[in-house]
Structures are given as structure tokens and as C-alpha cells.
XYZ file of N, CA and C in Angstrom:
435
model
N 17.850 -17.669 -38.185
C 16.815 -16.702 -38.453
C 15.563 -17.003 -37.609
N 15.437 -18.174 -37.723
C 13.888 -18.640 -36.690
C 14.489 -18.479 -34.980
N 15.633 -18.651 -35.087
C 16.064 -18.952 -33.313
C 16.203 -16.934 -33.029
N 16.397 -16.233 -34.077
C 16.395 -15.078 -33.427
C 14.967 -14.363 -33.696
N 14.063 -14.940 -34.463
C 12.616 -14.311 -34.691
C 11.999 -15.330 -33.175
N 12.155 -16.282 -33.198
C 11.979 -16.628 -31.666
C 12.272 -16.286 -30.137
N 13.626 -15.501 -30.300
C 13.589 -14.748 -28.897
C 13.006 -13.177 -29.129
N 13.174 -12.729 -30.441
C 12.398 -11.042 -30.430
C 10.853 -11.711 -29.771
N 9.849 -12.339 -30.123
C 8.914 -12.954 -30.018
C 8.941 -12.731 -28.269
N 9.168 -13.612 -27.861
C 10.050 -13.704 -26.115
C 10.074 -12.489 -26.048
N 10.896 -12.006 -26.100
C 11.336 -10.624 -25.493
C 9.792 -9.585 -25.524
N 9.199 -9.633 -26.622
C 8.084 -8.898 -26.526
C 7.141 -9.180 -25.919
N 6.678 -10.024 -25.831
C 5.779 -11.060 -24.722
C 5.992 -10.882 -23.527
N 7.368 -11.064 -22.950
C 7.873 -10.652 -22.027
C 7.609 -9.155 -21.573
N 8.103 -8.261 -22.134
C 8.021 -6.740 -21.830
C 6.907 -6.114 -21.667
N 5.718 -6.785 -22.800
C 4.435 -6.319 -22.751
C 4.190 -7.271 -21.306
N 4.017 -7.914 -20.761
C 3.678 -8.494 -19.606
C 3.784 -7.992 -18.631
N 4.956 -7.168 -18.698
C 5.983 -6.526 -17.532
C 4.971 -5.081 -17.069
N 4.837 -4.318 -18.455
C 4.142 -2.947 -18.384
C 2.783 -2.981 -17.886
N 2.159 -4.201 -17.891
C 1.099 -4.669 -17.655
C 0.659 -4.264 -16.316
N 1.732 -5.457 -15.848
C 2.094 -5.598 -14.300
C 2.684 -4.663 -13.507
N 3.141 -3.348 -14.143
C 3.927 -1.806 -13.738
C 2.398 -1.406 -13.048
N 1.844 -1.042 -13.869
C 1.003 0.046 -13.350
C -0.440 -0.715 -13.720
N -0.860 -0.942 -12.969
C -2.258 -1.670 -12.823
C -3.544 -0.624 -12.188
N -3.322 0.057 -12.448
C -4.486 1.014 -11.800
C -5.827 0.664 -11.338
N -6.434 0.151 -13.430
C -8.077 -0.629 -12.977
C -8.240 -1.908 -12.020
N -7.100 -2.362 -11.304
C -6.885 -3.759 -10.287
C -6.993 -2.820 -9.152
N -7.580 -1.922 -8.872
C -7.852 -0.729 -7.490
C -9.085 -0.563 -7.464
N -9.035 -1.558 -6.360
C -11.208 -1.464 -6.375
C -11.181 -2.081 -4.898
N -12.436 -2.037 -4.547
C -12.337 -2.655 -3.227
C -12.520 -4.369 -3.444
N -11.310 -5.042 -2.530
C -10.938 -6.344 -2.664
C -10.072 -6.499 -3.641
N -9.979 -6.270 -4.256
C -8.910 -6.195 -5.519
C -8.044 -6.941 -4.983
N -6.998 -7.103 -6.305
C -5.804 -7.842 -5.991
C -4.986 -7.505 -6.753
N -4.206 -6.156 -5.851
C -3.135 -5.189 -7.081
C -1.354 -5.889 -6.421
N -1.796 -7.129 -6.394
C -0.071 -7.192 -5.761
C 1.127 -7.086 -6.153
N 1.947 -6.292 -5.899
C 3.314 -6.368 -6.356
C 3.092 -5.247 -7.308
N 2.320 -4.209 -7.241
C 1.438 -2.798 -8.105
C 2.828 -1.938 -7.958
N 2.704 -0.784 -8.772
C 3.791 -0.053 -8.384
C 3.071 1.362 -8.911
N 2.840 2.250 -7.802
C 2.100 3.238 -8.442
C 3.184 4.731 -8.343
N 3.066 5.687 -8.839
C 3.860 6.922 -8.875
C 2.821 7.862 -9.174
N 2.683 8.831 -7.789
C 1.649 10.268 -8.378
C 0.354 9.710 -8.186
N -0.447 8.391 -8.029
C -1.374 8.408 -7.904
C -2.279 8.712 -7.259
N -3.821 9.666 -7.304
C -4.783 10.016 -6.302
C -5.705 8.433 -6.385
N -5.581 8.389 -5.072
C -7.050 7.353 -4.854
C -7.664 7.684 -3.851
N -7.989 9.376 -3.587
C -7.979 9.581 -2.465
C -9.952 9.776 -2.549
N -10.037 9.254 -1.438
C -11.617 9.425 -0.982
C -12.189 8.078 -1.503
N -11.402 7.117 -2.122
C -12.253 5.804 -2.793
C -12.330 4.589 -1.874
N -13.291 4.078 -2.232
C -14.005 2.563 -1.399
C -12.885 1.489 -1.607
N -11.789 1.324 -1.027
C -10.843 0.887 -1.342
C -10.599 -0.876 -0.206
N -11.849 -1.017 0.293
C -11.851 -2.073 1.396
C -11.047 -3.371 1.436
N -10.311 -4.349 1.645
C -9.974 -5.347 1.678
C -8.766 -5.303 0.295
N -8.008 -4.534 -0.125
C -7.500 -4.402 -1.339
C -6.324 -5.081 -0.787
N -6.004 -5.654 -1.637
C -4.146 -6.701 -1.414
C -3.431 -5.941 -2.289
N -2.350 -4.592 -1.618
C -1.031 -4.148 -2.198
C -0.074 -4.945 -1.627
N -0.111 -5.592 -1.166
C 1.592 -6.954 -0.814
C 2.155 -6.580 -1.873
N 3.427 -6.193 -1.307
C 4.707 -6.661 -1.915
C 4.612 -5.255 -3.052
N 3.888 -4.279 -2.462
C 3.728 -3.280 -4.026
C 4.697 -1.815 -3.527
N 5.021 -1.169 -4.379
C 6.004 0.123 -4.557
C 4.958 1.441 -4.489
N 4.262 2.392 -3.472
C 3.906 3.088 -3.554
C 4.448 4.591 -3.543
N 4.638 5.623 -4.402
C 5.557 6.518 -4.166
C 4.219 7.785 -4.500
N 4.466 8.957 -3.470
C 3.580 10.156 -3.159
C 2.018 9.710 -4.349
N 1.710 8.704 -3.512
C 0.281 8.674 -3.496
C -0.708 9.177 -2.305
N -1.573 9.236 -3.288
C -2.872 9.746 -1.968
C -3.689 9.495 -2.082
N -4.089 8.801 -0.779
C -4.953 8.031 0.275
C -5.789 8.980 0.743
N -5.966 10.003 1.111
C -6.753 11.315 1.672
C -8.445 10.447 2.076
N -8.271 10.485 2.909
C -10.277 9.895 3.401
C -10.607 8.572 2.856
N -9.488 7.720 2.238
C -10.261 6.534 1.557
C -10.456 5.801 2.450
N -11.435 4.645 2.197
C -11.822 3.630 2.826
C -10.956 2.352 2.697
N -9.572 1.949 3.672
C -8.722 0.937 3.390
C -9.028 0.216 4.679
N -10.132 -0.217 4.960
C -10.069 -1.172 6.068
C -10.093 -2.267 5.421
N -8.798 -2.887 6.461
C -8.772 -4.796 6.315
C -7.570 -4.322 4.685
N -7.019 -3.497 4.396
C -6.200 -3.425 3.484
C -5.034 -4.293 3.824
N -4.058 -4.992 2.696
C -2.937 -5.810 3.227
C -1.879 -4.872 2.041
N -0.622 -4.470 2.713
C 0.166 -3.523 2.182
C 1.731 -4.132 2.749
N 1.252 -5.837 3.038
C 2.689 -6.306 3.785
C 3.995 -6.237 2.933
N 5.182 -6.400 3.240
C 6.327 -6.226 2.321
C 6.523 -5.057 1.018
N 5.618 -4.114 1.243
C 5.600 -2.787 0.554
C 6.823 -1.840 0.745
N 6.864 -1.428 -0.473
C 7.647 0.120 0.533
C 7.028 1.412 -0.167
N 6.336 2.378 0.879
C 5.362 3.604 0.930
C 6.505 5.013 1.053
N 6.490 5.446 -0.138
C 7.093 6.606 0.489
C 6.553 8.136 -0.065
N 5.998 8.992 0.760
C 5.704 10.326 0.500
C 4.091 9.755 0.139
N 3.662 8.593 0.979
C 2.241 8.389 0.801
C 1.025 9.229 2.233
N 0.341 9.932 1.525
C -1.012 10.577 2.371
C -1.991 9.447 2.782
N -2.305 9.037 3.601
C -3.498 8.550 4.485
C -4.114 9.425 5.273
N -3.980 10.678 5.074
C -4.635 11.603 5.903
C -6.577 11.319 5.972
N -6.706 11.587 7.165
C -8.319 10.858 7.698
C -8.608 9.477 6.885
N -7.736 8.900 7.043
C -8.366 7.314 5.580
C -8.423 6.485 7.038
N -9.739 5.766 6.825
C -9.658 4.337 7.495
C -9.005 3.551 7.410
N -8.051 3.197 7.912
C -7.025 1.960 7.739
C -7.528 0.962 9.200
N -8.723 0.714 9.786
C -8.534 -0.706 10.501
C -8.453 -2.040 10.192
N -7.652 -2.246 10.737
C -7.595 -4.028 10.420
C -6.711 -3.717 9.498
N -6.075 -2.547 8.966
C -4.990 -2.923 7.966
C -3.746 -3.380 8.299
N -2.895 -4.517 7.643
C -1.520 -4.796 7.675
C -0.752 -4.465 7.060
N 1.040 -3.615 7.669
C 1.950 -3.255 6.933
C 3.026 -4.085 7.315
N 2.748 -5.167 8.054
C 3.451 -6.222 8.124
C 4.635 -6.246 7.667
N 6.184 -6.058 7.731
C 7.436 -6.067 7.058
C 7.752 -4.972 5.931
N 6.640 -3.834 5.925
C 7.171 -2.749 5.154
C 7.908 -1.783 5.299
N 8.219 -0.892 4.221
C 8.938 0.270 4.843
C 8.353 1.727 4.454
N 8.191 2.331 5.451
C 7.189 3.994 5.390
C 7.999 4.599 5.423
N 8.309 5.738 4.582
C 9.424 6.858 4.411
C 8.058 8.452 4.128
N 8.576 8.788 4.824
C 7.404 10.161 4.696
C 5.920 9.825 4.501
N 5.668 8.921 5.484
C 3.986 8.614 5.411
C 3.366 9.321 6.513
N 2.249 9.868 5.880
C 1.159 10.685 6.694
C 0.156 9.885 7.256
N -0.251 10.100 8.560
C -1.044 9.259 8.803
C -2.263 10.173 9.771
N -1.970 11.509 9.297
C -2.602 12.491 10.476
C -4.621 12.026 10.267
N -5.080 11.970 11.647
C -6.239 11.714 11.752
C -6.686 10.538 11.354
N -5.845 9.263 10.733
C -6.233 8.146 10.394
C -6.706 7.190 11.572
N -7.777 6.187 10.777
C -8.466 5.610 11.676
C -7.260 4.073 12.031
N -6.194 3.615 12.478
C -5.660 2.939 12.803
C -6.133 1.762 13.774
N -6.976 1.822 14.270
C -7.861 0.490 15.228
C -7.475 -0.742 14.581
N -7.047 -1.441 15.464
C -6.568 -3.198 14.705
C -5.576 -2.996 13.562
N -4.942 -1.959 13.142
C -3.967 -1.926 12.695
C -2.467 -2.669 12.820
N -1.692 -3.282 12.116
C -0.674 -4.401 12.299
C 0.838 -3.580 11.368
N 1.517 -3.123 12.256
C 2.601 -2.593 11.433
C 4.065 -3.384 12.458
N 3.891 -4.737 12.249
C 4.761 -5.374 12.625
C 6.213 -5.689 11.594
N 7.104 -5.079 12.633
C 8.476 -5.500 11.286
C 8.675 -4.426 10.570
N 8.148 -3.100 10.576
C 7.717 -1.920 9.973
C 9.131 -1.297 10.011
N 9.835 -0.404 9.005
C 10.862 0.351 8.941
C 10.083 1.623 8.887
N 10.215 2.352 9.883
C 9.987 3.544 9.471
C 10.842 5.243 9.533
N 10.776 5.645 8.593
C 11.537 6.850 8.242
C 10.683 8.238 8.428
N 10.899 9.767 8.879
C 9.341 10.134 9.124
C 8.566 10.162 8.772
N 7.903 9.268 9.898
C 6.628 9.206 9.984
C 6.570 8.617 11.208
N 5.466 9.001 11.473
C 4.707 8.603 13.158
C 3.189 8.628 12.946
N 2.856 8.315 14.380
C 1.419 7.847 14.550
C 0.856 8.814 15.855
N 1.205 10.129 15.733
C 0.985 10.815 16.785
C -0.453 11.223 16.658
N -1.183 11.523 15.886
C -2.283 12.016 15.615
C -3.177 11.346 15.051
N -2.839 9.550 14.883
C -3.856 8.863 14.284
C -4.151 8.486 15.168
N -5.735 7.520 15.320
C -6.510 6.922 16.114
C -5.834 5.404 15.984
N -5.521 5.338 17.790
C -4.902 3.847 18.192
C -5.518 3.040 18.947
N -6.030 2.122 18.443
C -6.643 0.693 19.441
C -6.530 -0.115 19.160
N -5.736 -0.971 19.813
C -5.634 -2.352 19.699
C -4.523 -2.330 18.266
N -3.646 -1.288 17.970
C -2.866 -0.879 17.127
C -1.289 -1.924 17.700
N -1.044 -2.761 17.192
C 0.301 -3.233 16.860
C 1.322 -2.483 16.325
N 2.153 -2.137 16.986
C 3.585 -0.787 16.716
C 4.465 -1.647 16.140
N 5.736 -0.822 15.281
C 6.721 -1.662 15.145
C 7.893 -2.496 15.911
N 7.515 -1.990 17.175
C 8.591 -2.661 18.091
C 7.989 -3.537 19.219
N 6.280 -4.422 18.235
C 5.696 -5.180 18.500
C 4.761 -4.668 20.524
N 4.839 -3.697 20.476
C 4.136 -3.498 21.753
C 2.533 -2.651 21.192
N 1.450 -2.761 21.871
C 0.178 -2.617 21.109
C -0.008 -1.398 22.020
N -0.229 -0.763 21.285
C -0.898 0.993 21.317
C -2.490 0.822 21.553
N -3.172 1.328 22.823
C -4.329 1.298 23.286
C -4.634 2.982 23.181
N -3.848 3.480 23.336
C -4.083 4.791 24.032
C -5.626 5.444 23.508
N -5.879 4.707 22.394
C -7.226 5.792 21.753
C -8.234 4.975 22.100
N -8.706 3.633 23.070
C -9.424 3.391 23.123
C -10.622 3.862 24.366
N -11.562 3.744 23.867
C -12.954 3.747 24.799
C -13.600 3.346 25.351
């Protein structure tokens, strides 16, 4: 009786921990540290979102629309049906992720690092490139001045 009121115990502890760690929303601030986040449907679009650590996090048709993600780290992620449309992303890393329908139209990409990157459509035809690291490790100048 105690050894099975001891794992329900466990098990709930456990699960509540888990839901915790699902969806972390208020850990979305600038600098934050939402790692391993898993968001679905979320707008964060137009927010001061600077230096934020999504490593290792599950983003699915979120939007980014104009936010401020410079110096963002989004390494070992996988992004899919995510908007960055006009969002600052310099200095951001996607380091070993995978982009499946990511928008990136008009984004600020400068010092951008998408090394190791899987990508599915999506391209970088219309974002701003300098000093931009591609996935097949050759650096994209073309937008500089």
C-alpha cells in the first residue's frame, strides 16, 4: 500500500514537472532561458525578444513577425510553419536545426549562423545577408555595404 501510494506520488510529481516544462510561455522575455520550450500557435510577434536561448526547443506555426531576436540561440530546434517575417535575427544561431516552412521574408539575417541546418521550404531569398553562415557552411555577403 505505501510502495504503491509512493509511486502515484512519483508519477504526479513527475507529470506535473513535465507540463511545466511543455509550454513555458512566461520564460519568453528577452535573455530568457526557454530551453527545450515547445510552443504550438504561438504569437510573439513584434516582442523584445533579444538574446533568448530556444536550444533544443519544438517550434510549430509560430510568429515571429518584426520581433527583436538578435543574438537569439535556436540550436538543435526544429521550426516548422514558423514566421520571422521583418524580425531581426543578427547574430542569431540555428546551429544543427531543422526549418520546415520557415519564413524569413525581409529578415534582418547579418551574422546569422545556420550551420548543420536541414532545411525544407524555406530559403533566404529576400532576407538581409552579411556575414550570414549558410547551411552548406559557405558565408553569404551578398547584402553587405
Amino acid at each position: 500500500m505505501i510502495k504503491t501510494a509512493m509511486l502515484m506520488m512519483m508519477f504526479m510529481v513527475a507529470t506535473s514537472a513535465y507540463g511545466q516544462d511543455v509550454d513555458r510561455y512566461e520564460d519568453v522575455r528577452m535573455l530568457g532561458d526557454c530551453s527545450g520550450c515547445i510552443f504550438d500557435g504561438a504569437d510573439f510577434s513584434e516582442r523584445k525578444l533579444a538574446g533568448i536561448n530556444l536550444e533544443e526547443s519544438r517550434l510549430n506555426a509560430v510568429d515571429f513577425h518584426a520581433a527583436q531576436l538578435n543574438i537569439a540561440i535556436f540550436n538543435e530546434s526544429v521550426l516548422r510553419d514558423v514566421n520571422f517575417a521583418s524580425a531581426n535575427l543578427r547574430g542569431a544561431s540555428f546551429t544543427g536545426s531543422t526549418l520546415i516552412d520557415v519564413s524569413f521574408e525581409g529578415a534582418d539575417l547579418r551574422g546569422a549562423v545556420f550551420e548543420g541546418v536541414v532545411l525544407e521550404n524555406t530559403n533566404f531569398q529576400s532576407a538581409l545577408l552579411c556575414n550570414t553562415q549558410m547551411p552548406d557552411d559557405s558565408m553569404d555577403n551578398s547584402d553587405c555595404n
